[in-house]
Amino acid sequence: MGEFEVHRVRFFGLVPAGVRCLACQPRGGRLALARTDGAVEVYNFAANYFQEKVIPGHETRSVEALCWAAGDRLFGAGLSGDITEYDLALLCAARSVDGCGGPIWSMAANSSGTLLAIGCEDGSVKLFQVVPGGIQFERNLDRRKGRILCLSWHPSDTHIAAGSIDFLRVFDVCSGQTVQRIMVNYHVLKVRRECIVWSIAFLSNGTIVTSDSFGRVQFWDWQRGTLMESHTVSTSAVLSLAVSEEEDSIVVGTSTGATYQFQLLPVKMGSLEKRWVRTKPFQHHTHDVRAVAHSSTALISGGLDAQLVIRPLMEKVQKKGYDAALRKFTFPHRRLVSCARKARLLLFQFSQHLELWRLGSTDETGKDGEVLPLCRMPEHLVQLKSKGPEHIYCSCVSPCGSWIAYSTASRFHLYRVQYEGDGVSIKKVPKVPKLLLPAYQLQFSSDSGSLFVASARGSVHVLQLLEPGGCKHLHTFRPPSGSSEAVYLLASSADGHWLAAVGGDWAIHIYDMKCFKVGAGAGGMTPTSLPPWGAGCQWVQRIGPLPVSHCCIPRAGLGMGLWEEMGGGHRWPRLLPSACCPPALQHHSTVPMYNCAVTALAIHPITNNLVIAYSDQQLFEFSIPEKQYTAWSRMVQNCGLHRVWLERDSPITHITFNPKNPSHILLHDTYMFCVLDKSLPLPDNSALLMNQSTLKQLPETARQRQLHAFKICKKFQPLLYADLLDENCLVMVERPIMDIKTQLPLPIQQKKFGT
Amino acid sequence: MEAKELSVVLDGVDASPKCIAFGREGEYVASVKEVNLQVFFFKRKQLNRFSVSTVKTKSGNNQFACIACHPTEDCIATGHADGKIRLWRNFYHKKDYTFSTLHWHHDTVMDLAFSMEGTSLLSGGVESVLVLWHNESNCQKDFLPRLGSAIEYISMSSDGTLCCTLHTDNSKPKHILSRDVKTGLVVDPRTKALVLNGEPGHLQFYCLQSDQQLFSLDIVQRQYIHQAGLNQADLVKVAFSAQGKWLATVEEREEVTDPELQLKLWLYDEETQSFKLNTRINMPHEDHITDMCFREMDELEDDSLILVTAGRDCVFKVWVMVEDTDPEGSVSWSCDFVGSYHNYQATNCCFSEDGSLLAVSFEETVTVWDSITWDLKCTFCHPPGKIRNICFGRLTCSKYLIGATDYGFLCCWNLLSCALEWSAHLNVLVLQPDPLSEHIAAVSWLSKESSLFVFKPNEPRPIYIQRNLCKEKIQLAAFVPRDEPETIVSEKYHWLRRSQLFFLTDTQELMTLSTKSLEERLTPSSKQLAVEESLPVTPFSLLLGKHRRQQSHEDIDLGKQVHNKHKQDSPAVKELLHTPAHVLPSASFLCPIFINSLLISKENKSAEEVADEVEMESEKTEDDSDEERGVTEMEQEDTSAMELLGEMTRKLSKSQEKELRKIRKMDYSWISAF
């Protein structure tokens, strides 16, 4: 595996926000999730539950309910009283409509997705029509006192069941009248406590299922208003409930962190009489399970401990593979840490601030596994607070450590950091170019000379960074065929030649940043005086011998700007009118489409091969100069990866390389760090994938025979970020789960036997 | 009925009946073993197998322990070794099966039973709590706690109103044999009962004569937690004062580092007829207490009562009573003297008969102390080998001190000359002096058999040797005083005259030595005589008595043992049937006696039979009226006899009646000849 000096970083104090609500796309393969900080995430079932889209939160925009309507439109409603539609292409809140009923506690769409019902603080249930480009208020249903905490449409869309405190009501949608009112705490009248109906579901056979704060799951006949069955599952509240589409299975979540499954089972073999039976209990969470969802193959639960747990139903899974794995997601599937390799700095991204840390250092060496004493402690240099209620989308620190950039939904910030001895001064770069915001990913070039900004509609902006603290918009790359999705991953080559960008449609575009030369005919220009639009510049290749380092297309799309390399570090700007530009001038190639989400990619510093990790755990290597997959990549596809590798449940989130060992690829996910040695044979399914510990015990000759390409280390967990600082120095950013647990409120006290 | 066809439907079935159950209306049969559940459907001839994960978690393994099937629904309940109960449903689908879990037991679920309607489920285990689960819900359950002992089997009556539980200790309903008798066999001077460990933390008083547990005294007075692997406080030492007025107990909790010790002193309360806790002393010694004894001075008053405890912390302590300052003038115990000898562990202690001397053994040395001044008088030792037992001689032999070493020597020291009187090479395990005579019993263990030696300290030759007493190691012995001295003819057994010797082997068998054969012992002859004597003199009784006597005469003449045609009347058999099964000797021992009792001597039988036949014929020739009269007479006689004889005559059978009638009709002139 090779020996590394590892900086084991545990000072990234990230506390992920708890899960507030979940919504499965009807008949679709997506899951929408809202967190307590207002962030909305979309997970794709087809892409191995990859966290496909993230819409960062907003201080004033809490989300209490999410629902899909009209196909793939996502709506959220919260205590601010607004109904918000999310733009999943631009990853932002598209438009908001005031519900006019105070805080909204619940929202549900009818089965056809044409109507939204909201339950408000004032006890009203309002219907909104989903129209193209927004929603329209339709009417109010019969209003009574008592907040509406949960809503459910009958599958025929004729009735709505609404849960409130101490009772539930059934509305007739046509007349708008309350047709049934059921007291839920009738049987426990001697207890002078209010019974909160936390969640409700209306089944097609007229059964209403409620879960309440007394820990009961009850089945009601709505027409007679009678209780059919009552199951006490917990001593504390049952907070959430979800029904499968076939209505034969229910999952409930309780405030003790346990989830239970109910199944509709025949009482006797072959008989038609069926009964709801509580079957499997699961205890994956430590805190309230505020949201549950029931997909066709899995039970999904989200808790205040920020975990999203996907527990597959074994009987519904066809083959044992990665569908059958229990998944627990606590951390986002994207990078929150960036590293300035040369300056040995780490930038941590929190929801509303950034922290810049300097790594500690040691002057001692030791054996494998030894902990070295630090001669200099890690130092917290700067905390950058984002102004305003918006949360940070992305951030980055340049390799030299002197630039920091971050973006929120509406603003882009660039800072110049200067180090004077032990002190640090930070200066905001004024007058940053007005870009199409937000930026979804930021990446500095390896020479810290330019900044790539991933933006909406598949575009990537290139900004040039100027000393002593300025920047200039150089160019914008766009996919030749156009795209509506935002770019969420970027990778630039070490020589500054190539840039790879991945959009929400999972297409990987490679742009050439040195594809044309600019002639010397335009000498004598000053940087400020741009040449007039001339007809003489037809093709850039013909312009002259001086190389062009960067080019950009202004947002207006009027033409093209060029920087002519004059030698000696001097550059001259030039503008070419758009008519002069070839349509896909800078676009080099597109990696063949693969039907899975890209989770990480990186360009090899020497060979300029693009290494791509997909959410189904496949690895590809694409040679950019040759515009085709490399021989190694073809070999991997022919042989197939190891079964255990494919059954891992967390995606690769970062790839990096070791310049000293060109055949090594360093990659990591949340639970492992792997050095992939291309020079060694691939393991077959009979071999042990994680063989590092057994290898250590073998004699040298046997070890040589047992070696294979995957050298996996599971020592560092959960791993948020790993990077190579120099050839034998690694930095690992861990966030122990126990540290997060201590930040959470105390869980419900439970008597545990034997303690 | 006979099974015509046999077919194997399940293999790998556990032998226990708890591991197999028939389902609703006999549709299927289910069996569990280890981690596998098998269900066979008779109609479809389909076998489904399910298994739980074999991974042993920290809460224990999840192997199956028992199974029960729902009476009306397709639901199987299984109990597991980790205390969980799983309710399986949908098990006719190999893939879609599902189960829910109920968990209350912390240890293996020993048995399960559904109620008749199937609405509730009963479970039990080592916790000795019967749990009633309602509606298969984890939250609704009722408990029936403190059932005394771990529940082994649960059964429901067919009408569903009664539930029966069988407990692990039920095999010994009267006399509880605890796993380890730490207290030794102690005789309560008051009741002459054998006192030893009973239920955990309790002291049981076991009456040997009546084979009954007289009562059980809770010494530890703490809730016993039914859980394997817990270190629980238990009773280790018991001592009675001479009159049984005071009881001293030592309890300890096994802890590896520091044991928790408590010394308790109990005073007999005449009003409640029970012992009452008087003093509790926490940590009387720093380490385990090895021995404890009262100074037995029958004639003296309470103020001379002294308790001595010897401990592994190298000291012995003397405890005396002190009067409390409170106006009631009650007493409590406190430490008076602490003695030690060269920092050796104190292993045994013993008072001389008159109470003037205390012998304490310290590993290899026996020290003798004056019990008034607590001066060390002299020391004895017989190296090599540590002292295992010591005792003083009694009565005429009170000048001797006997000690046994673990090196295989039995030594007798003369206290007057302070010299070794004699020694014998004997690996003595138990040394037990008879409190009522000079005799001392020593049980040795050599070449896998126990031998008994009885000797008087003043002569080195044993008066009685019983080699190969038993194959087991004898752990403890006790002399139990007899109510009245027995007349023993044999010189050899003369030492058993005043008390009886009992042994407890390491297989928990209680044995005794007796001079009489088993049959004699089982026949309380005096009792039988009493019954016969109490018969009022009626013509019938005369008749009966004469007849009996005649029969016995015949028997004696024939030189046979007492045999009766009617087996109920045989005392041996009667005793056999009326004695509790658990105190009977082994079946092989009883068998010959039983068979003998059934045998009828050939001559006797044939003669009777011939007579019978003759009589029968003559009877038939008699006229009807005579017979009727005879019958009425018989009935009258019968009732009167029943009132008087009670059980005995109730068992008169038809043939007996016939015989009696026959006798009546016979010519009695020949009787007078006797």
mmCIF file with all atom_site columns, N, CA, C and O in Angstrom, chain A residues 232-234 263 265-269 275 277-280 314-315 317-318 753, chain B residues 24 27 44 72-74 89-90 92 95-96 98-101 106 137-139:
data_model
loop_
_atom_site.group_PDB
_atom_site.id
_atom_site.type_symbol
_atom_site.label_atom_id
_atom_site.label_alt_id
_atom_site.label_comp_id
_atom_site.label_asym_id
_atom_site.label_entity_id
_atom_site.label_seq_id
_atom_site.pdbx_PDB_ins_code
_atom_site.Cartn_x
_atom_site.Cartn_y
_atom_site.Cartn_z
_atom_site.occupancy
_atom_site.B_iso_or_equiv
_atom_site.pdbx_formal_charge
_atom_site.auth_seq_id
_atom_site.auth_comp_id
_atom_site.auth_asym_id
_atom_site.auth_atom_id
_atom_site.pdbx_PDB_model_num
ATOM 1   N N  . THR A 1 232 ? -50.226 -0.604  20.062 1.00 0.00 ? 232 THR A N  1
ATOM 2   C CA . THR A 1 232 ? -49.323 0.275   20.806 1.00 0.00 ? 232 THR A CA 1
ATOM 3   C C  . THR A 1 232 ? -47.909 -0.198  20.498 1.00 0.00 ? 232 THR A C  1
ATOM 4   O O  . THR A 1 232 ? -47.531 -1.309  20.847 1.00 0.00 ? 232 THR A O  1
ATOM 5   N N  . VAL A 1 233 ? -47.160 0.619   19.810 1.00 0.00 ? 233 VAL A N  1
ATOM 6   C CA . VAL A 1 233 ? -45.827 0.174   19.422 1.00 0.00 ? 233 VAL A CA 1
ATOM 7   C C  . VAL A 1 233 ? -44.747 0.770   20.305 1.00 0.00 ? 233 VAL A C  1
ATOM 8   O O  . VAL A 1 233 ? -43.636 0.283   20.335 1.00 0.00 ? 233 VAL A O  1
ATOM 9   N N  . SER A 1 234 ? -45.080 1.830   21.012 1.00 0.00 ? 234 SER A N  1
ATOM 10  C CA . SER A 1 234 ? -44.014 2.509   21.723 1.00 0.00 ? 234 SER A CA 1
ATOM 11  C C  . SER A 1 234 ? -44.601 3.220   22.927 1.00 0.00 ? 234 SER A C  1
ATOM 12  O O  . SER A 1 234 ? -45.802 3.502   22.977 1.00 0.00 ? 234 SER A O  1
ATOM 13  N N  . GLN A 1 263 ? -47.524 -5.221  8.446  1.00 0.00 ? 263 GLN A N  1
ATOM 14  C CA . GLN A 1 263 ? -47.823 -5.885  7.196  1.00 0.00 ? 263 GLN A CA 1
ATOM 15  C C  . GLN A 1 263 ? -49.241 -6.404  7.237  1.00 0.00 ? 263 GLN A C  1
ATOM 16  O O  . GLN A 1 263 ? -49.730 -6.845  8.284  1.00 0.00 ? 263 GLN A O  1
ATOM 17  N N  . LEU A 1 265 ? -51.367 -9.234  6.534  1.00 0.00 ? 265 LEU A N  1
ATOM 18  C CA . LEU A 1 265 ? -51.095 -10.651 6.298  1.00 0.00 ? 265 LEU A CA 1
ATOM 19  C C  . LEU A 1 265 ? -52.375 -11.454 6.432  1.00 0.00 ? 265 LEU A C  1
ATOM 20  O O  . LEU A 1 265 ? -53.235 -11.130 7.243  1.00 0.00 ? 265 LEU A O  1
ATOM 21  N N  . PRO A 1 266 ? -52.510 -12.510 5.629  1.00 0.00 ? 266 PRO A N  1
ATOM 22  C CA . PRO A 1 266 ? -53.672 -13.379 5.780  1.00 0.00 ? 266 PRO A CA 1
ATOM 23  C C  . PRO A 1 266 ? -53.620 -14.099 7.117  1.00 0.00 ? 266 PRO A C  1
ATOM 24  O O  . PRO A 1 266 ? -52.558 -14.521 7.568  1.00 0.00 ? 266 PRO A O  1
ATOM 25  N N  . VAL A 1 267 ? -54.779 -14.211 7.751  1.00 0.00 ? 267 VAL A N  1
ATOM 26  C CA . VAL A 1 267 ? -54.835 -14.846 9.064  1.00 0.00 ? 267 VAL A CA 1
ATOM 27  C C  . VAL A 1 267 ? -54.553 -16.332 8.940  1.00 0.00 ? 267 VAL A C  1
ATOM 28  O O  . VAL A 1 267 ? -53.852 -16.927 9.739  1.00 0.00 ? 267 VAL A O  1
ATOM 29  N N  . LYS A 1 268 ? -55.119 -16.929 7.874  1.00 0.00 ? 268 LYS A N  1
ATOM 30  C CA . LYS A 1 268 ? -54.868 -18.349 7.637  1.00 0.00 ? 268 LYS A CA 1
ATOM 31  C C  . LYS A 1 268 ? -54.405 -18.497 6.205  1.00 0.00 ? 268 LYS A C  1
ATOM 32  O O  . LYS A 1 268 ? -54.687 -17.648 5.360  1.00 0.00 ? 268 LYS A O  1
ATOM 33  N N  . MET A 1 269 ? -53.771 -19.603 5.989  1.00 0.00 ? 269 MET A N  1
ATOM 34  C CA . MET A 1 269 ? -53.264 -19.860 4.657  1.00 0.00 ? 269 MET A CA 1
ATOM 35  C C  . MET A 1 269 ? -54.420 -19.908 3.669  1.00 0.00 ? 269 MET A C  1
ATOM 36  O O  . MET A 1 269 ? -55.395 -20.647 3.863  1.00 0.00 ? 269 MET A O  1
ATOM 37  N N  . ARG A 1 275 ? -55.124 -9.274  8.218  1.00 0.00 ? 275 ARG A N  1
ATOM 38  C CA . ARG A 1 275 ? -55.000 -8.431  9.394  1.00 0.00 ? 275 ARG A CA 1
ATOM 39  C C  . ARG A 1 275 ? -53.668 -7.710  9.376  1.00 0.00 ? 275 ARG A C  1
ATOM 40  O O  . ARG A 1 275 ? -52.678 -8.226  8.876  1.00 0.00 ? 275 ARG A O  1
ATOM 41  N N  . VAL A 1 277 ? -50.417 -6.747  10.987 1.00 0.00 ? 277 VAL A N  1
ATOM 42  C CA . VAL A 1 277 ? -49.582 -7.325  12.033 1.00 0.00 ? 277 VAL A CA 1
ATOM 43  C C  . VAL A 1 277 ? -48.292 -6.524  12.109 1.00 0.00 ? 277 VAL A C  1
ATOM 44  O O  . VAL A 1 277 ? -47.679 -6.232  11.083 1.00 0.00 ? 277 VAL A O  1
ATOM 45  N N  . ARG A 1 278 ? -47.926 -6.167  13.309 1.00 0.00 ? 278 ARG A N  1
ATOM 46  C CA . ARG A 1 278 ? -46.633 -5.502  13.476 1.00 0.00 ? 278 ARG A CA 1
ATOM 47  C C  . ARG A 1 278 ? -45.549 -6.552  13.323 1.00 0.00 ? 278 ARG A C  1
ATOM 48  O O  . ARG A 1 278 ? -45.575 -7.583  13.987 1.00 0.00 ? 278 ARG A O  1
ATOM 49  N N  . THR A 1 279 ? -44.652 -6.331  12.406 1.00 0.00 ? 279 THR A N  1
ATOM 50  C CA . THR A 1 279 ? -43.636 -7.348  12.182 1.00 0.00 ? 279 THR A CA 1
ATOM 51  C C  . THR A 1 279 ? -42.262 -6.875  12.623 1.00 0.00 ? 279 THR A C  1
ATOM 52  O O  . THR A 1 279 ? -41.911 -7.028  13.772 1.00 0.00 ? 279 THR A O  1
ATOM 53  N N  . LYS A 1 280 ? -41.531 -6.284  11.715 1.00 0.00 ? 280 LYS A N  1
ATOM 54  C CA . LYS A 1 280 ? -40.119 -6.101  12.059 1.00 0.00 ? 280 LYS A CA 1
ATOM 55  C C  . LYS A 1 280 ? -39.841 -4.765  12.738 1.00 0.00 ? 280 LYS A C  1
ATOM 56  O O  . LYS A 1 280 ? -40.254 -3.727  12.246 1.00 0.00 ? 280 LYS A O  1
ATOM 57  N N  . MET A 1 314 ? -35.950 -7.439  1.971  1.00 0.00 ? 314 MET A N  1
ATOM 58  C CA . MET A 1 314 ? -35.254 -8.542  1.316  1.00 0.00 ? 314 MET A CA 1
ATOM 59  C C  . MET A 1 314 ? -36.162 -9.321  0.383  1.00 0.00 ? 314 MET A C  1
ATOM 60  O O  . MET A 1 314 ? -35.743 -9.795  -0.663 1.00 0.00 ? 314 MET A O  1
ATOM 61  N N  . GLU A 1 315 ? -37.442 -9.447  0.784  1.00 0.00 ? 315 GLU A N  1
ATOM 62  C CA . GLU A 1 315 ? -38.323 -10.266 -0.040 1.00 0.00 ? 315 GLU A CA 1
ATOM 63  C C  . GLU A 1 315 ? -38.667 -9.569  -1.350 1.00 0.00 ? 315 GLU A C  1
ATOM 64  O O  . GLU A 1 315 ? -39.106 -10.207 -2.299 1.00 0.00 ? 315 GLU A O  1
ATOM 65  N N  . VAL A 1 317 ? -36.400 -7.641  -3.006 1.00 0.00 ? 317 VAL A N  1
ATOM 66  C CA . VAL A 1 317 ? -35.186 -7.455  -3.791 1.00 0.00 ? 317 VAL A CA 1
ATOM 67  C C  . VAL A 1 317 ? -34.946 -8.718  -4.612 1.00 0.00 ? 317 VAL A C  1
ATOM 68  O O  . VAL A 1 317 ? -34.991 -9.824  -4.083 1.00 0.00 ? 317 VAL A O  1
ATOM 69  N N  . GLN A 1 318 ? -34.739 -8.537  -5.881 1.00 0.00 ? 318 GLN A N  1
ATOM 70  C CA . GLN A 1 318 ? -34.630 -9.702  -6.756 1.00 0.00 ? 318 GLN A CA 1
ATOM 71  C C  . GLN A 1 318 ? -33.305 -10.424 -6.553 1.00 0.00 ? 318 GLN A C  1
ATOM 72  O O  . GLN A 1 318 ? -33.259 -11.613 -6.312 1.00 0.00 ? 318 GLN A O  1
ATOM 73  N N  . PHE A 1 753 ? -32.285 -2.705  30.069 1.00 0.00 ? 753 PHE A N  1
ATOM 74  C CA . PHE A 1 753 ? -32.018 -3.770  31.031 1.00 0.00 ? 753 PHE A CA 1
ATOM 75  C C  . PHE A 1 753 ? -30.513 -3.986  31.170 1.00 0.00 ? 753 PHE A C  1
ATOM 76  O O  . PHE A 1 753 ? -29.786 -4.006  30.189 1.00 0.00 ? 753 PHE A O  1
ATOM 77  N N  . ARG B 2 24  ? -52.225 -25.098 13.557 1.00 0.00 ? 24  ARG B N  1
ATOM 78  C CA . ARG B 2 24  ? -53.675 -24.971 13.533 1.00 0.00 ? 24  ARG B CA 1
ATOM 79  C C  . ARG B 2 24  ? -54.316 -26.163 12.836 1.00 0.00 ? 24  ARG B C  1
ATOM 80  O O  . ARG B 2 24  ? -53.974 -26.491 11.707 1.00 0.00 ? 24  ARG B O  1
ATOM 81  N N  . GLU B 2 27  ? -52.649 -28.704 10.417 1.00 0.00 ? 27  GLU B N  1
ATOM 82  C CA . GLU B 2 27  ? -52.291 -28.441 9.026  1.00 0.00 ? 27  GLU B CA 1
ATOM 83  C C  . GLU B 2 27  ? -50.797 -28.630 8.784  1.00 0.00 ? 27  GLU B C  1
ATOM 84  O O  . GLU B 2 27  ? -50.387 -28.973 7.701  1.00 0.00 ? 27  GLU B O  1
ATOM 85  N N  . ARG B 2 44  ? -49.914 -30.098 1.462  1.00 0.00 ? 44  ARG B N  1
ATOM 86  C CA . ARG B 2 44  ? -49.142 -29.790 0.259  1.00 0.00 ? 44  ARG B CA 1
ATOM 87  C C  . ARG B 2 44  ? -47.828 -30.561 0.199  1.00 0.00 ? 44  ARG B C  1
ATOM 88  O O  . ARG B 2 44  ? -47.094 -30.464 -0.772 1.00 0.00 ? 44  ARG B O  1
ATOM 89  N N  . THR B 2 72  ? -55.554 -21.020 16.245 1.00 0.00 ? 72  THR B N  1
ATOM 90  C CA . THR B 2 72  ? -56.523 -20.746 15.178 1.00 0.00 ? 72  THR B CA 1
ATOM 91  C C  . THR B 2 72  ? -55.920 -20.039 13.981 1.00 0.00 ? 72  THR B C  1
ATOM 92  O O  . THR B 2 72  ? -56.534 -20.013 12.920 1.00 0.00 ? 72  THR B O  1
ATOM 93  N N  . GLU B 2 73  ? -54.768 -19.430 14.131 1.00 0.00 ? 73  GLU B N  1
ATOM 94  C CA . GLU B 2 73  ? -54.205 -18.687 13.014 1.00 0.00 ? 73  GLU B CA 1
ATOM 95  C C  . GLU B 2 73  ? -52.881 -19.308 12.585 1.00 0.00 ? 73  GLU B C  1
ATOM 96  O O  . GLU B 2 73  ? -52.309 -20.103 13.310 1.00 0.00 ? 73  GLU B O  1
ATOM 97  N N  . ASP B 2 74  ? -52.416 -18.881 11.428 1.00 0.00 ? 74  ASP B N  1
ATOM 98  C CA . ASP B 2 74  ? -51.128 -19.364 10.974 1.00 0.00 ? 74  ASP B CA 1
ATOM 99  C C  . ASP B 2 74  ? -50.039 -18.500 11.588 1.00 0.00 ? 74  ASP B C  1
ATOM 100 O O  . ASP B 2 74  ? -49.589 -17.516 10.988 1.00 0.00 ? 74  ASP B O  1
ATOM 101 N N  . ARG B 2 89  ? -45.000 -15.315 10.758 1.00 0.00 ? 89  ARG B N  1
ATOM 102 C CA . ARG B 2 89  ? -46.208 -15.359 9.946  1.00 0.00 ? 89  ARG B CA 1
ATOM 103 C C  . ARG B 2 89  ? -45.818 -15.494 8.495  1.00 0.00 ? 89  ARG B C  1
ATOM 104 O O  . ARG B 2 89  ? -44.671 -15.273 8.132  1.00 0.00 ? 89  ARG B O  1
ATOM 105 N N  . ASN B 2 90  ? -46.835 -15.827 7.704  1.00 0.00 ? 90  ASN B N  1
ATOM 106 C CA . ASN B 2 90  ? -46.626 -15.915 6.254  1.00 0.00 ? 90  ASN B CA 1
ATOM 107 C C  . ASN B 2 90  ? -45.551 -16.944 5.921  1.00 0.00 ? 90  ASN B C  1
ATOM 108 O O  . ASN B 2 90  ? -44.886 -16.827 4.909  1.00 0.00 ? 90  ASN B O  1
ATOM 109 N N  . TYR B 2 92  ? -45.731 -19.832 4.834  1.00 0.00 ? 92  TYR B N  1
ATOM 110 C CA . TYR B 2 92  ? -45.921 -20.737 3.704  1.00 0.00 ? 92  TYR B CA 1
ATOM 111 C C  . TYR B 2 92  ? -45.286 -20.165 2.449  1.00 0.00 ? 92  TYR B C  1
ATOM 112 O O  . TYR B 2 92  ? -45.261 -20.793 1.425  1.00 0.00 ? 92  TYR B O  1
ATOM 113 N N  . LYS B 2 95  ? -40.111 -16.860 0.712  1.00 0.00 ? 95  LYS B N  1
ATOM 114 C CA . LYS B 2 95  ? -39.398 -15.584 0.683  1.00 0.00 ? 95  LYS B CA 1
ATOM 115 C C  . LYS B 2 95  ? -40.146 -14.499 1.446  1.00 0.00 ? 95  LYS B C  1
ATOM 116 O O  . LYS B 2 95  ? -39.526 -13.675 2.103  1.00 0.00 ? 95  LYS B O  1
ATOM 117 N N  . ASP B 2 96  ? -41.461 -14.502 1.347  1.00 0.00 ? 96  ASP B N  1
ATOM 118 C CA . ASP B 2 96  ? -42.251 -13.421 1.917  1.00 0.00 ? 96  ASP B CA 1
ATOM 119 C C  . ASP B 2 96  ? -42.542 -13.602 3.398  1.00 0.00 ? 96  ASP B C  1
ATOM 120 O O  . ASP B 2 96  ? -43.332 -12.864 3.952  1.00 0.00 ? 96  ASP B O  1
ATOM 121 N N  . THR B 2 98  ? -42.388 -13.450 7.389  1.00 0.00 ? 98  THR B N  1
ATOM 122 C CA . THR B 2 98  ? -42.049 -12.295 8.213  1.00 0.00 ? 98  THR B CA 1
ATOM 123 C C  . THR B 2 98  ? -42.196 -12.688 9.676  1.00 0.00 ? 98  THR B C  1
ATOM 124 O O  . THR B 2 98  ? -42.849 -13.668 9.997  1.00 0.00 ? 98  THR B O  1
ATOM 125 N N  . PHE B 2 99  ? -41.558 -11.966 10.515 1.00 0.00 ? 99  PHE B N  1
ATOM 126 C CA . PHE B 2 99  ? -41.716 -12.239 11.947 1.00 0.00 ? 99  PHE B CA 1
ATOM 127 C C  . PHE B 2 99  ? -41.633 -10.950 12.733 1.00 0.00 ? 99  PHE B C  1
ATOM 128 O O  . PHE B 2 99  ? -41.056 -9.973  12.285 1.00 0.00 ? 99  PHE B O  1
ATOM 129 N N  . SER B 2 100 ? -42.267 -10.956 13.877 1.00 0.00 ? 100 SER B N  1
ATOM 130 C CA . SER B 2 100 ? -42.121 -9.838  14.808 1.00 0.00 ? 100 SER B CA 1
ATOM 131 C C  . SER B 2 100 ? -41.490 -10.366 16.083 1.00 0.00 ? 100 SER B C  1
ATOM 132 O O  . SER B 2 100 ? -41.467 -11.571 16.326 1.00 0.00 ? 100 SER B O  1
ATOM 133 N N  . THR B 2 101 ? -40.997 -9.473  16.878 1.00 0.00 ? 101 THR B N  1
ATOM 134 C CA . THR B 2 101 ? -40.207 -9.869  18.038 1.00 0.00 ? 101 THR B CA 1
ATOM 135 C C  . THR B 2 101 ? -40.822 -9.314  19.308 1.00 0.00 ? 101 THR B C  1
ATOM 136 O O  . THR B 2 101 ? -41.238 -8.155  19.343 1.00 0.00 ? 101 THR B O  1
ATOM 137 N N  . HIS B 2 106 ? -34.552 -11.964 29.877 1.00 0.00 ? 106 HIS B N  1
ATOM 138 C CA . HIS B 2 106 ? -33.142 -11.650 29.641 1.00 0.00 ? 106 HIS B CA 1
ATOM 139 C C  . HIS B 2 106 ? -32.343 -12.912 29.432 1.00 0.00 ? 106 HIS B C  1
ATOM 140 O O  . HIS B 2 106 ? -31.187 -12.871 29.087 1.00 0.00 ? 106 HIS B O  1
ATOM 141 N N  . SER B 2 137 ? -48.501 -8.019  21.393 1.00 0.00 ? 137 SER B N  1
ATOM 142 C CA . SER B 2 137 ? -47.936 -6.675  21.450 1.00 0.00 ? 137 SER B CA 1
ATOM 143 C C  . SER B 2 137 ? -46.826 -6.643  22.478 1.00 0.00 ? 137 SER B C  1
ATOM 144 O O  . SER B 2 137 ? -46.919 -7.263  23.534 1.00 0.00 ? 137 SER B O  1
ATOM 145 N N  . ASN B 2 138 ? -45.819 -5.913  22.141 1.00 0.00 ? 138 ASN B N  1
ATOM 146 C CA . ASN B 2 138 ? -44.666 -5.809  23.026 1.00 0.00 ? 138 ASN B CA 1
ATOM 147 C C  . ASN B 2 138 ? -44.984 -4.938  24.229 1.00 0.00 ? 138 ASN B C  1
ATOM 148 O O  . ASN B 2 138 ? -44.320 -5.001  25.247 1.00 0.00 ? 138 ASN B O  1
ATOM 149 N N  . CYS B 2 139 ? -46.014 -4.083  24.091 1.00 0.00 ? 139 CYS B N  1
ATOM 150 C CA . CYS B 2 139 ? -46.285 -3.113  25.147 1.00 0.00 ? 139 CYS B CA 1
ATOM 151 C C  . CYS B 2 139 ? -47.314 -3.610  26.141 1.00 0.00 ? 139 CYS B C  1
ATOM 152 O O  . CYS B 2 139 ? -47.379 -3.130  27.254 1.00 0.00 ? 139 CYS B O  1
#
